[in-house]
Amino acid sequence: MSASNDNTSTLQSYVDSAKGAAQNLVGSVIGSSGDQAEGKAKQHKAEAEYDASHATAKLGPITASSSGAVTKDHPDRSAGSWNQTVGSAKEFAGGLTGSESLKQDGREQNLKGQEQEASGQLNDLASGAADRVSGAVGSAVAGLTGDRVKQAEYQNQHDTGKTQQRGAEHDISKQAAPRD
C-alpha cells in the first residue's frame, strides 16, 4: 500500500475479497439481503483494487504504473529484441537468395536475441521484486520509528520495483500468449 493510501495492493484486494465473501455468506445464512449486497459490493471493489494494482502502461522500453512510478527496461531487453528482428530479416533474405550461410547466421542471431531479451526480462523481474521487498520492509520500519521522510523514500523504492516487475510481467505474458 502506498503512502498516499491509494490501496492498490494485490494483498489488500485479496483481504477485501475474502471479507466480502464472508459477509455475503453470513447474509445468505441469516437471510439478510442487505449483508449479501454489501458483501458483493466489497467483492466488486476488491476486483477493482486487484486490477488497479496490476495496471501498467507500456510504451516501448518505458513502463508507468498507477502509483506514478516510471521505469526503463534493462538494456538487454531492447538489444535482444533488435537482434531478433535483424536475425529474422537475415533468415528471410537468406531464404530469398538461397544463401544457407546468411539464413543460418540469421537463425543464430535471432536465438542470441531471444536469450538476450529473456536475460533482461529476468533481470528486471528479479530487481523489481527485490526493490518491492526491501522498500516494503524499509517503509514499515521507518513507519514504526516515525521517520516519515525515510518511509516515503522506501515507499517510492517499493513502487518503482513494482512498476519494473509489472513491466517485465507484461512483456513475458505478451510473448507467452498464443499468436493467431
Short mmCIF file of N, CA and C in Angstrom, two decimals:
data_model
loop_
_atom_site.label_atom_id
_atom_site.label_comp_id
_atom_site.label_asym_id
_atom_site.label_seq_id
_atom_site.Cartn_x
_atom_site.Cartn_y
_atom_site.Cartn_z
N MET A 1 0.84 -1.18 0.00
CA MET A 1 0.00 0.00 0.00
C MET A 1 0.87 1.23 0.00
N SER A 2 0.43 2.17 -0.71
CA SER A 2 1.22 3.38 -0.89
C SER A 2 1.01 4.35 0.27
N ALA A 3 2.00 5.21 0.44
CA ALA A 3 1.91 6.22 1.49
C ALA A 3 0.76 7.18 1.22
N SER A 4 0.32 7.24 -0.04
CA SER A 4 -0.78 8.14 -0.38
C SER A 4 -2.13 7.45 -0.18
N ASN A 5 -2.11 6.23 0.41
CA ASN A 5 -3.33 5.48 0.68
C ASN A 5 -4.14 5.21 -0.57
N ASP A 6 -3.48 4.88 -1.69
CA ASP A 6 -4.23 4.56 -2.89
C ASP A 6 -4.77 3.14 -2.85
N ASN A 7 -4.30 2.33 -1.89
CA ASN A 7 -4.78 0.98 -1.65
C ASN A 7 -4.84 0.12 -2.91
N THR A 8 -3.86 0.25 -3.79
CA THR A 8 -3.82 -0.58 -4.99
C THR A 8 -2.89 -1.77 -4.77
N SER A 9 -3.02 -2.39 -3.61
CA SER A 9 -2.20 -3.53 -3.26
C SER A 9 -2.92 -4.82 -3.63
N THR A 10 -2.19 -5.75 -4.23
CA THR A 10 -2.76 -7.05 -4.56
C THR A 10 -3.20 -7.77 -3.29
N LEU A 11 -2.35 -7.73 -2.26
CA LEU A 11 -2.68 -8.37 -1.00
C LEU A 11 -3.96 -7.78 -0.41
N GLN A 12 -4.08 -6.45 -0.44
CA GLN A 12 -5.28 -5.80 0.09
C GLN A 12 -6.51 -6.25 -0.69
N SER A 13 -6.39 -6.45 -1.99
CA SER A 13 -7.54 -6.88 -2.78
C SER A 13 -7.99 -8.28 -2.36
N TYR A 14 -7.03 -9.16 -2.02
CA TYR A 14 -7.39 -10.49 -1.55
C TYR A 14 -8.11 -10.44 -0.21
N VAL A 15 -7.61 -9.60 0.69
CA VAL A 15 -8.22 -9.44 2.01
C VAL A 15 -9.65 -8.91 1.86
N ASP A 16 -9.81 -7.87 1.06
CA ASP A 16 -11.15 -7.29 0.86
C ASP A 16 -12.11 -8.26 0.19
N SER A 17 -11.61 -9.06 -0.73
CA SER A 17 -12.45 -10.06 -1.40
C SER A 17 -12.92 -11.11 -0.39
N ALA A 18 -12.02 -11.56 0.48
CA ALA A 18 -12.39 -12.55 1.49
C ALA A 18 -13.42 -11.98 2.46
N LYS A 19 -13.24 -10.71 2.86
CA LYS A 19 -14.21 -10.07 3.76
C LYS A 19 -15.59 -9.99 3.09
N GLY A 20 -15.58 -9.63 1.82
CA GLY A 20 -16.85 -9.53 1.08
C GLY A 20 -17.53 -10.88 0.94
N ALA A 21 -16.74 -11.91 0.66
CA ALA A 21 -17.31 -13.26 0.54
C ALA A 21 -17.90 -13.72 1.87
N ALA A 22 -17.18 -13.43 2.96
CA ALA A 22 -17.67 -13.82 4.29
C ALA A 22 -18.97 -13.08 4.62
N GLN A 23 -19.02 -11.78 4.33
CA GLN A 23 -20.23 -11.01 4.62
C GLN A 23 -21.39 -11.50 3.75
N ASN A 24 -21.13 -11.84 2.51
CA ASN A 24 -22.15 -12.35 1.61
C ASN A 24 -22.69 -13.69 2.14
N LEU A 25 -21.79 -14.56 2.62
CA LEU A 25 -22.18 -15.85 3.16
C LEU A 25 -23.03 -15.68 4.42
N VAL A 26 -22.60 -14.80 5.32
CA VAL A 26 -23.37 -14.54 6.54
C VAL A 26 -24.76 -14.02 6.17
N GLY A 27 -24.81 -13.12 5.21
CA GLY A 27 -26.10 -12.59 4.77
C GLY A 27 -27.00 -13.67 4.22
N SER A 28 -26.42 -14.63 3.49
CA SER A 28 -27.21 -15.74 2.96
C SER A 28 -27.75 -16.63 4.08
N VAL A 29 -26.89 -16.90 5.07
CA VAL A 29 -27.27 -17.79 6.17
C VAL A 29 -28.38 -17.16 7.02
N ILE A 30 -28.24 -15.86 7.34
CA ILE A 30 -29.24 -15.24 8.22
C ILE A 30 -30.39 -14.60 7.45
N GLY A 31 -30.30 -14.66 6.11
CA GLY A 31 -31.38 -14.13 5.28
C GLY A 31 -31.39 -12.62 5.18
N SER A 32 -30.25 -11.99 5.28
CA SER A 32 -30.15 -10.53 5.20
C SER A 32 -29.69 -10.14 3.79
N SER A 33 -30.63 -9.64 3.00
CA SER A 33 -30.27 -9.22 1.64
C SER A 33 -29.34 -8.01 1.67
N GLY A 34 -29.43 -7.20 2.71
CA GLY A 34 -28.53 -6.05 2.86
C GLY A 34 -27.08 -6.48 3.03
N ASP A 35 -26.85 -7.50 3.89
CA ASP A 35 -25.50 -8.02 4.08
C ASP A 35 -24.99 -8.69 2.80
N GLN A 36 -25.87 -9.38 2.11
CA GLN A 36 -25.48 -10.03 0.86
C GLN A 36 -25.03 -8.98 -0.17
N ALA A 37 -25.82 -7.94 -0.30
CA ALA A 37 -25.49 -6.89 -1.27
C ALA A 37 -24.20 -6.17 -0.89
N GLU A 38 -24.03 -5.89 0.41
CA GLU A 38 -22.81 -5.22 0.85
C GLU A 38 -21.59 -6.12 0.64
N GLY A 39 -21.76 -7.41 0.88
CA GLY A 39 -20.67 -8.36 0.65
C GLY A 39 -20.27 -8.42 -0.81
N LYS A 40 -21.27 -8.44 -1.69
CA LYS A 40 -20.98 -8.46 -3.13
C LYS A 40 -20.30 -7.16 -3.56
N ALA A 41 -20.72 -6.04 -2.98
CA ALA A 41 -20.12 -4.75 -3.31
C ALA A 41 -18.64 -4.74 -2.89
N LYS A 42 -18.34 -5.33 -1.73
CA LYS A 42 -16.94 -5.41 -1.27
C LYS A 42 -16.12 -6.29 -2.22
N GLN A 43 -16.72 -7.35 -2.72
CA GLN A 43 -16.01 -8.22 -3.65
C GLN A 43 -15.73 -7.49 -4.97
N HIS A 44 -16.70 -6.72 -5.44
CA HIS A 44 -16.50 -5.94 -6.68
C HIS A 44 -15.41 -4.90 -6.48
N LYS A 45 -15.40 -4.26 -5.30
CA LYS A 45 -14.36 -3.28 -5.00
C LYS A 45 -12.99 -3.96 -4.97
N ALA A 46 -12.95 -5.16 -4.42
CA ALA A 46 -11.68 -5.91 -4.36
C ALA A 46 -11.19 -6.24 -5.77
N GLU A 47 -12.09 -6.58 -6.68
CA GLU A 47 -11.70 -6.85 -8.06
C GLU A 47 -11.08 -5.60 -8.69
N ALA A 48 -11.69 -4.45 -8.42
CA ALA A 48 -11.16 -3.19 -8.95
C ALA A 48 -9.80 -2.88 -8.35
N GLU A 49 -9.62 -3.15 -7.04
CA GLU A 49 -8.32 -2.96 -6.39
C GLU A 49 -7.26 -3.85 -7.03
N TYR A 50 -7.63 -5.10 -7.30
CA TYR A 50 -6.69 -6.04 -7.91
C TYR A 50 -6.28 -5.53 -9.30
N ASP A 51 -7.26 -5.13 -10.09
CA ASP A 51 -6.96 -4.62 -11.43
C ASP A 51 -6.06 -3.39 -11.37
N ALA A 52 -6.35 -2.49 -10.42
CA ALA A 52 -5.54 -1.28 -10.29
C ALA A 52 -4.12 -1.60 -9.85
N SER A 53 -3.97 -2.63 -9.02
CA SER A 53 -2.62 -2.98 -8.56
C SER A 53 -1.78 -3.56 -9.68
N HIS A 54 -2.41 -4.01 -10.74
CA HIS A 54 -1.69 -4.58 -11.88
C HIS A 54 -1.69 -3.64 -13.09
N ALA A 55 -2.24 -2.45 -12.93
CA ALA A 55 -2.34 -1.52 -14.06
C ALA A 55 -0.96 -0.96 -14.42
N THR A 56 -0.60 -1.16 -15.67
CA THR A 56 0.64 -0.59 -16.19
C THR A 56 0.39 -0.09 -17.60
N ALA A 57 1.13 0.91 -17.96
CA ALA A 57 1.11 1.40 -19.35
C ALA A 57 2.51 1.19 -19.88
N LYS A 58 2.61 0.58 -21.03
CA LYS A 58 3.91 0.25 -21.60
C LYS A 58 4.03 0.94 -22.95
N LEU A 59 5.09 1.72 -23.10
CA LEU A 59 5.37 2.38 -24.37
C LEU A 59 6.84 2.16 -24.68
N GLY A 60 7.10 1.22 -25.57
CA GLY A 60 8.49 0.87 -25.88
C GLY A 60 9.17 0.35 -24.63
N PRO A 61 10.33 0.89 -24.29
CA PRO A 61 11.06 0.39 -23.13
C PRO A 61 10.66 1.08 -21.81
N ILE A 62 9.59 1.86 -21.82
CA ILE A 62 9.16 2.61 -20.63
C ILE A 62 7.87 2.00 -20.08
N THR A 63 7.82 1.85 -18.74
CA THR A 63 6.63 1.34 -18.06
C THR A 63 6.21 2.36 -17.02
N ALA A 64 4.91 2.66 -16.97
CA ALA A 64 4.36 3.54 -15.94
C ALA A 64 3.25 2.78 -15.22
N SER A 65 3.10 3.04 -13.94
CA SER A 65 2.08 2.33 -13.16
C SER A 65 1.12 3.31 -12.50
N SER A 66 0.08 2.74 -11.89
CA SER A 66 -0.93 3.55 -11.22
C SER A 66 -0.36 4.31 -10.02
N SER A 67 0.80 3.88 -9.50
CA SER A 67 1.42 4.57 -8.37
C SER A 67 2.14 5.85 -8.81
N GLY A 68 2.32 5.99 -10.14
CA GLY A 68 3.03 7.16 -10.66
C GLY A 68 4.49 6.88 -10.95
N ALA A 69 4.96 5.68 -10.60
CA ALA A 69 6.35 5.32 -10.86
C ALA A 69 6.55 5.04 -12.35
N VAL A 70 7.71 5.42 -12.85
CA VAL A 70 8.08 5.19 -14.25
C VAL A 70 9.44 4.52 -14.26
N THR A 71 9.56 3.44 -15.04
CA THR A 71 10.84 2.73 -15.13
C THR A 71 11.21 2.48 -16.59
N LYS A 72 12.49 2.23 -16.80
CA LYS A 72 13.01 1.93 -18.13
C LYS A 72 13.50 0.49 -18.12
N ASP A 73 13.23 -0.25 -19.19
CA ASP A 73 13.64 -1.64 -19.30
C ASP A 73 15.16 -1.78 -19.26
N HIS A 74 15.61 -2.94 -18.81
CA HIS A 74 17.03 -3.29 -18.85
C HIS A 74 17.47 -3.22 -20.32
N PRO A 75 18.66 -2.69 -20.60
CA PRO A 75 19.12 -2.53 -21.99
C PRO A 75 19.14 -3.84 -22.80
N ASP A 76 19.35 -4.98 -22.14
CA ASP A 76 19.37 -6.25 -22.86
C ASP A 76 18.01 -6.58 -23.49
N ARG A 77 16.94 -6.04 -22.93
CA ARG A 77 15.62 -6.32 -23.49
C ARG A 77 15.48 -5.69 -24.87
N SER A 78 15.88 -4.44 -25.01
CA SER A 78 15.80 -3.76 -26.32
C SER A 78 16.82 -4.32 -27.30
N ALA A 79 18.03 -4.55 -26.82
CA ALA A 79 19.08 -5.09 -27.69
C ALA A 79 18.70 -6.48 -28.18
N GLY A 80 18.14 -7.29 -27.30
CA GLY A 80 17.71 -8.63 -27.69
C GLY A 80 16.60 -8.60 -28.72
N SER A 81 15.67 -7.69 -28.53
CA SER A 81 14.57 -7.54 -29.50
C SER A 81 15.12 -7.12 -30.86
N TRP A 82 16.08 -6.20 -30.84
CA TRP A 82 16.70 -5.75 -32.09
C TRP A 82 17.42 -6.91 -32.77
N ASN A 83 18.18 -7.69 -32.02
CA ASN A 83 18.89 -8.84 -32.60
C ASN A 83 17.91 -9.86 -33.19
N GLN A 84 16.76 -10.03 -32.56
CA GLN A 84 15.75 -10.95 -33.11
C GLN A 84 15.23 -10.43 -34.45
N THR A 85 14.97 -9.13 -34.52
CA THR A 85 14.46 -8.53 -35.75
C THR A 85 15.48 -8.64 -36.88
N VAL A 86 16.73 -8.28 -36.59
CA VAL A 86 17.78 -8.36 -37.61
C VAL A 86 18.01 -9.82 -38.02
N GLY A 87 18.01 -10.73 -37.04
CA GLY A 87 18.19 -12.14 -37.34
C GLY A 87 17.08 -12.68 -38.23
N SER A 88 15.84 -12.29 -37.96
CA SER A 88 14.72 -12.72 -38.80
C SER A 88 14.86 -12.18 -40.21
N ALA A 89 15.31 -10.94 -40.32
CA ALA A 89 15.49 -10.34 -41.65
C ALA A 89 16.58 -11.09 -42.42
N LYS A 90 17.65 -11.46 -41.73
CA LYS A 90 18.72 -12.22 -42.39
C LYS A 90 18.22 -13.60 -42.84
N GLU A 91 17.43 -14.24 -41.97
CA GLU A 91 16.86 -15.54 -42.33
C GLU A 91 16.01 -15.42 -43.58
N PHE A 92 15.17 -14.39 -43.61
CA PHE A 92 14.28 -14.15 -44.75
C PHE A 92 15.10 -13.89 -46.02
N ALA A 93 16.08 -13.01 -45.90
CA ALA A 93 16.92 -12.68 -47.06
C ALA A 93 17.70 -13.91 -47.53
N GLY A 94 18.18 -14.71 -46.60
CA GLY A 94 18.88 -15.93 -46.96
C GLY A 94 17.97 -16.91 -47.68
N GLY A 95 16.73 -16.97 -47.26
CA GLY A 95 15.76 -17.83 -47.91
C GLY A 95 15.44 -17.36 -49.32
N LEU A 96 15.34 -16.04 -49.48
CA LEU A 96 15.04 -15.48 -50.81
C LEU A 96 16.19 -15.68 -51.79
N THR A 97 17.41 -15.50 -51.29
CA THR A 97 18.57 -15.57 -52.18
C THR A 97 19.17 -16.96 -52.26
N GLY A 98 18.69 -17.88 -51.42
CA GLY A 98 19.23 -19.22 -51.42
C GLY A 98 20.55 -19.34 -50.69
N SER A 99 20.89 -18.34 -49.90
CA SER A 99 22.15 -18.35 -49.16
C SER A 99 21.94 -19.03 -47.80
N GLU A 100 22.39 -20.28 -47.70
CA GLU A 100 22.25 -21.02 -46.45
C GLU A 100 23.07 -20.40 -45.32
N SER A 101 24.23 -19.83 -45.66
CA SER A 101 25.07 -19.23 -44.60
C SER A 101 24.40 -17.99 -44.02
N LEU A 102 23.76 -17.18 -44.87
CA LEU A 102 23.04 -15.99 -44.37
C LEU A 102 21.83 -16.42 -43.54
N LYS A 103 21.15 -17.46 -44.02
CA LYS A 103 19.98 -17.98 -43.30
C LYS A 103 20.40 -18.51 -41.93
N GLN A 104 21.50 -19.27 -41.86
CA GLN A 104 22.00 -19.81 -40.60
C GLN A 104 22.47 -18.69 -39.67
N ASP A 105 23.16 -17.70 -40.22
CA ASP A 105 23.61 -16.55 -39.44
C ASP A 105 22.41 -15.84 -38.82
N GLY A 106 21.34 -15.71 -39.60
CA GLY A 106 20.11 -15.08 -39.10
C GLY A 106 19.48 -15.87 -37.97
N ARG A 107 19.43 -17.20 -38.13
CA ARG A 107 18.87 -18.06 -37.07
C ARG A 107 19.65 -17.89 -35.77
N GLU A 108 20.98 -17.89 -35.90
CA GLU A 108 21.84 -17.76 -34.71
C GLU A 108 21.66 -16.40 -34.04
N GLN A 109 21.56 -15.34 -34.85
CA GLN A 109 21.37 -14.00 -34.28
C GLN A 109 19.99 -13.89 -33.62
N ASN A 110 19.00 -14.50 -34.23
CA ASN A 110 17.65 -14.50 -33.66
C ASN A 110 17.66 -15.20 -32.31
N LEU A 111 18.28 -16.38 -32.23
CA LEU A 111 18.35 -17.12 -30.96
C LEU A 111 19.13 -16.34 -29.90
N LYS A 112 20.23 -15.72 -30.32
CA LYS A 112 21.01 -14.90 -29.39
C LYS A 112 20.15 -13.75 -28.86
N GLY A 113 19.37 -13.15 -29.74
CA GLY A 113 18.48 -12.06 -29.32
C GLY A 113 17.42 -12.53 -28.35
N GLN A 114 16.88 -13.73 -28.57
CA GLN A 114 15.87 -14.27 -27.65
C GLN A 114 16.47 -14.48 -26.27
N GLU A 115 17.68 -15.03 -26.23
CA GLU A 115 18.36 -15.24 -24.95
C GLU A 115 18.67 -13.91 -24.26
N GLN A 116 19.11 -12.95 -25.05
CA GLN A 116 19.47 -11.63 -24.50
C GLN A 116 18.22 -10.94 -23.93
N GLU A 117 17.12 -10.99 -24.66
CA GLU A 117 15.89 -10.36 -24.17
C GLU A 117 15.39 -11.06 -22.91
N ALA A 118 15.43 -12.39 -22.90
CA ALA A 118 14.99 -13.14 -21.72
C ALA A 118 15.86 -12.80 -20.51
N SER A 119 17.16 -12.66 -20.73
CA SER A 119 18.07 -12.29 -19.64
C SER A 119 17.69 -10.92 -19.06
N GLY A 120 17.40 -9.96 -19.94
CA GLY A 120 16.99 -8.63 -19.48
C GLY A 120 15.67 -8.66 -18.74
N GLN A 121 14.73 -9.49 -19.22
CA GLN A 121 13.44 -9.61 -18.54
C GLN A 121 13.62 -10.20 -17.14
N LEU A 122 14.42 -11.25 -17.05
CA LEU A 122 14.67 -11.85 -15.73
C LEU A 122 15.37 -10.87 -14.79
N ASN A 123 16.28 -10.08 -15.33
CA ASN A 123 16.96 -9.07 -14.52
C ASN A 123 15.94 -8.07 -13.98
N ASP A 124 15.06 -7.57 -14.85
CA ASP A 124 14.04 -6.60 -14.41
C ASP A 124 13.08 -7.23 -13.41
N LEU A 125 12.69 -8.48 -13.65
CA LEU A 125 11.76 -9.16 -12.75
C LEU A 125 12.38 -9.33 -11.37
N ALA A 126 13.61 -9.79 -11.33
CA ALA A 126 14.29 -10.03 -10.05
C ALA A 126 14.60 -8.74 -9.31
N SER A 127 15.14 -7.74 -10.02
CA SER A 127 15.47 -6.49 -9.32
C SER A 127 14.20 -5.76 -8.89
N GLY A 128 13.14 -5.87 -9.68
CA GLY A 128 11.86 -5.26 -9.29
C GLY A 128 11.31 -5.90 -8.03
N ALA A 129 11.35 -7.24 -7.97
CA ALA A 129 10.86 -7.95 -6.78
C ALA A 129 11.71 -7.59 -5.56
N ALA A 130 13.02 -7.52 -5.75
CA ALA A 130 13.92 -7.17 -4.63
C ALA A 130 13.64 -5.76 -4.12
N ASP A 131 13.43 -4.82 -5.04
CA ASP A 131 13.11 -3.44 -4.63
C ASP A 131 11.76 -3.37 -3.91
N ARG A 132 10.80 -4.17 -4.37
CA ARG A 132 9.49 -4.18 -3.70
C ARG A 132 9.63 -4.65 -2.26
N VAL A 133 10.36 -5.74 -2.07
CA VAL A 133 10.51 -6.31 -0.72
C VAL A 133 11.28 -5.36 0.18
N SER A 134 12.45 -4.88 -0.28
CA SER A 134 13.25 -4.00 0.58
C SER A 134 12.53 -2.67 0.82
N GLY A 135 11.78 -2.20 -0.18
CA GLY A 135 11.01 -0.98 0.01
C GLY A 135 9.89 -1.15 1.02
N ALA A 136 9.19 -2.30 0.95
CA ALA A 136 8.09 -2.56 1.89
C ALA A 136 8.61 -2.71 3.31
N VAL A 137 9.71 -3.46 3.47
CA VAL A 137 10.28 -3.66 4.81
C VAL A 137 10.82 -2.33 5.35
N GLY A 138 11.56 -1.61 4.52
CA GLY A 138 12.11 -0.32 4.96
C GLY A 138 11.02 0.67 5.32
N SER A 139 9.96 0.69 4.54
CA SER A 139 8.84 1.59 4.82
C SER A 139 8.17 1.24 6.14
N ALA A 140 8.00 -0.06 6.39
CA ALA A 140 7.38 -0.49 7.66
C ALA A 140 8.25 -0.10 8.85
N VAL A 141 9.55 -0.33 8.74
CA VAL A 141 10.46 0.02 9.84
C VAL A 141 10.48 1.53 10.06
N ALA A 142 10.56 2.29 8.97
CA ALA A 142 10.55 3.75 9.09
C ALA A 142 9.23 4.24 9.69
N GLY A 143 8.13 3.57 9.34
CA GLY A 143 6.84 3.93 9.93
C GLY A 143 6.80 3.69 11.42
N LEU A 144 7.41 2.59 11.84
CA LEU A 144 7.45 2.28 13.28
C LEU A 144 8.32 3.26 14.05
N THR A 145 9.39 3.73 13.41
CA THR A 145 10.29 4.67 14.08
C THR A 145 9.82 6.12 13.93
N GLY A 146 8.80 6.33 13.09
CA GLY A 146 8.26 7.67 12.92
C GLY A 146 9.02 8.53 11.92
N ASP A 147 9.92 7.95 11.15
CA ASP A 147 10.68 8.70 10.15
C ASP A 147 9.90 8.75 8.84
N ARG A 148 9.08 9.78 8.69
CA ARG A 148 8.18 9.89 7.53
C ARG A 148 8.94 10.12 6.22
N VAL A 149 10.07 10.79 6.27
CA VAL A 149 10.87 11.03 5.06
C VAL A 149 11.41 9.71 4.53
N LYS A 150 12.00 8.91 5.41
CA LYS A 150 12.52 7.60 5.01
C LYS A 150 11.38 6.68 4.57
N GLN A 151 10.26 6.78 5.25
CA GLN A 151 9.12 5.95 4.88
C GLN A 151 8.68 6.26 3.44
N ALA A 152 8.64 7.53 3.09
CA ALA A 152 8.27 7.92 1.72
C ALA A 152 9.32 7.45 0.71
N GLU A 153 10.60 7.55 1.08
CA GLU A 153 11.67 7.08 0.18
C GLU A 153 11.54 5.58 -0.07
N TYR A 154 11.31 4.82 1.00
CA TYR A 154 11.16 3.38 0.84
C TYR A 154 9.89 3.03 0.06
N GLN A 155 8.84 3.79 0.27
CA GLN A 155 7.61 3.55 -0.48
C GLN A 155 7.85 3.78 -1.97
N ASN A 156 8.62 4.82 -2.28
CA ASN A 156 8.97 5.09 -3.68
C ASN A 156 9.79 3.93 -4.27
N GLN A 157 10.71 3.40 -3.47
CA GLN A 157 11.51 2.25 -3.92
C GLN A 157 10.59 1.06 -4.20
N HIS A 158 9.62 0.82 -3.31
CA HIS A 158 8.66 -0.25 -3.50
C HIS A 158 7.86 -0.05 -4.78
N ASP A 159 7.34 1.16 -4.97
CA ASP A 159 6.51 1.45 -6.15
C ASP A 159 7.30 1.33 -7.45
N THR A 160 8.56 1.77 -7.42
CA THR A 160 9.41 1.65 -8.61
C THR A 160 9.69 0.18 -8.91
N GLY A 161 9.97 -0.60 -7.88
CA GLY A 161 10.19 -2.04 -8.07
C GLY A 161 8.96 -2.73 -8.61
N LYS A 162 7.80 -2.35 -8.09
CA LYS A 162 6.55 -2.94 -8.56
C LYS A 162 6.32 -2.61 -10.03
N THR A 163 6.60 -1.37 -10.43
CA THR A 163 6.43 -0.96 -11.82
C THR A 163 7.39 -1.72 -12.72
N GLN A 164 8.63 -1.86 -12.28
CA GLN A 164 9.62 -2.60 -13.07
C GLN A 164 9.20 -4.06 -13.22
N GLN A 165 8.74 -4.64 -12.15
CA GLN A 165 8.30 -6.04 -12.18
C GLN A 165 7.08 -6.19 -13.09
N ARG A 166 6.12 -5.30 -12.98
CA ARG A 166 4.92 -5.39 -13.81
C ARG A 166 5.25 -5.20 -15.29
N GLY A 167 6.23 -4.34 -15.60
CA GLY A 167 6.64 -4.15 -17.00
C GLY A 167 7.21 -5.44 -17.59
N ALA A 168 8.04 -6.13 -16.81
CA ALA A 168 8.60 -7.41 -17.27
C ALA A 168 7.50 -8.45 -17.40
N GLU A 169 6.60 -8.51 -16.41
CA GLU A 169 5.48 -9.46 -16.47
C GLU A 169 4.61 -9.21 -17.70
N HIS A 170 4.39 -7.94 -18.01
CA HIS A 170 3.57 -7.57 -19.17
C HIS A 170 4.19 -8.13 -20.45
N ASP A 171 5.49 -7.92 -20.63
CA ASP A 171 6.16 -8.40 -21.83
C ASP A 171 6.22 -9.92 -21.88
N ILE A 172 6.47 -10.56 -20.75
CA ILE A 172 6.54 -12.02 -20.71
C ILE A 172 5.18 -12.63 -21.04
N SER A 173 4.11 -12.09 -20.48
CA SER A 173 2.78 -12.64 -20.76
C SER A 173 2.37 -12.39 -22.21
N LYS A 174 2.82 -11.25 -22.77
CA LYS A 174 2.52 -10.95 -24.18
C LYS A 174 3.22 -11.97 -25.08
N GLN A 175 4.44 -12.33 -24.74
CA GLN A 175 5.18 -13.31 -25.55
C GLN A 175 4.62 -14.71 -25.38
N ALA A 176 4.08 -15.02 -24.21
CA ALA A 176 3.55 -16.35 -23.94
C ALA A 176 2.16 -16.54 -24.54
N ALA A 177 1.47 -15.45 -24.84
CA ALA A 177 0.12 -15.54 -25.38
C ALA A 177 0.14 -16.20 -26.76
N PRO A 178 -0.86 -17.04 -27.05
CA PRO A 178 -0.91 -17.68 -28.37
C PRO A 178 -1.07 -16.63 -29.48
N ARG A 179 -0.38 -16.88 -30.56
CA ARG A 179 -0.45 -15.95 -31.69
C ARG A 179 -1.37 -16.53 -32.75
N ASP A 180 -2.17 -15.66 -33.33
CA ASP A 180 -3.11 -16.12 -34.37
C ASP A 180 -2.44 -16.22 -35.71
#
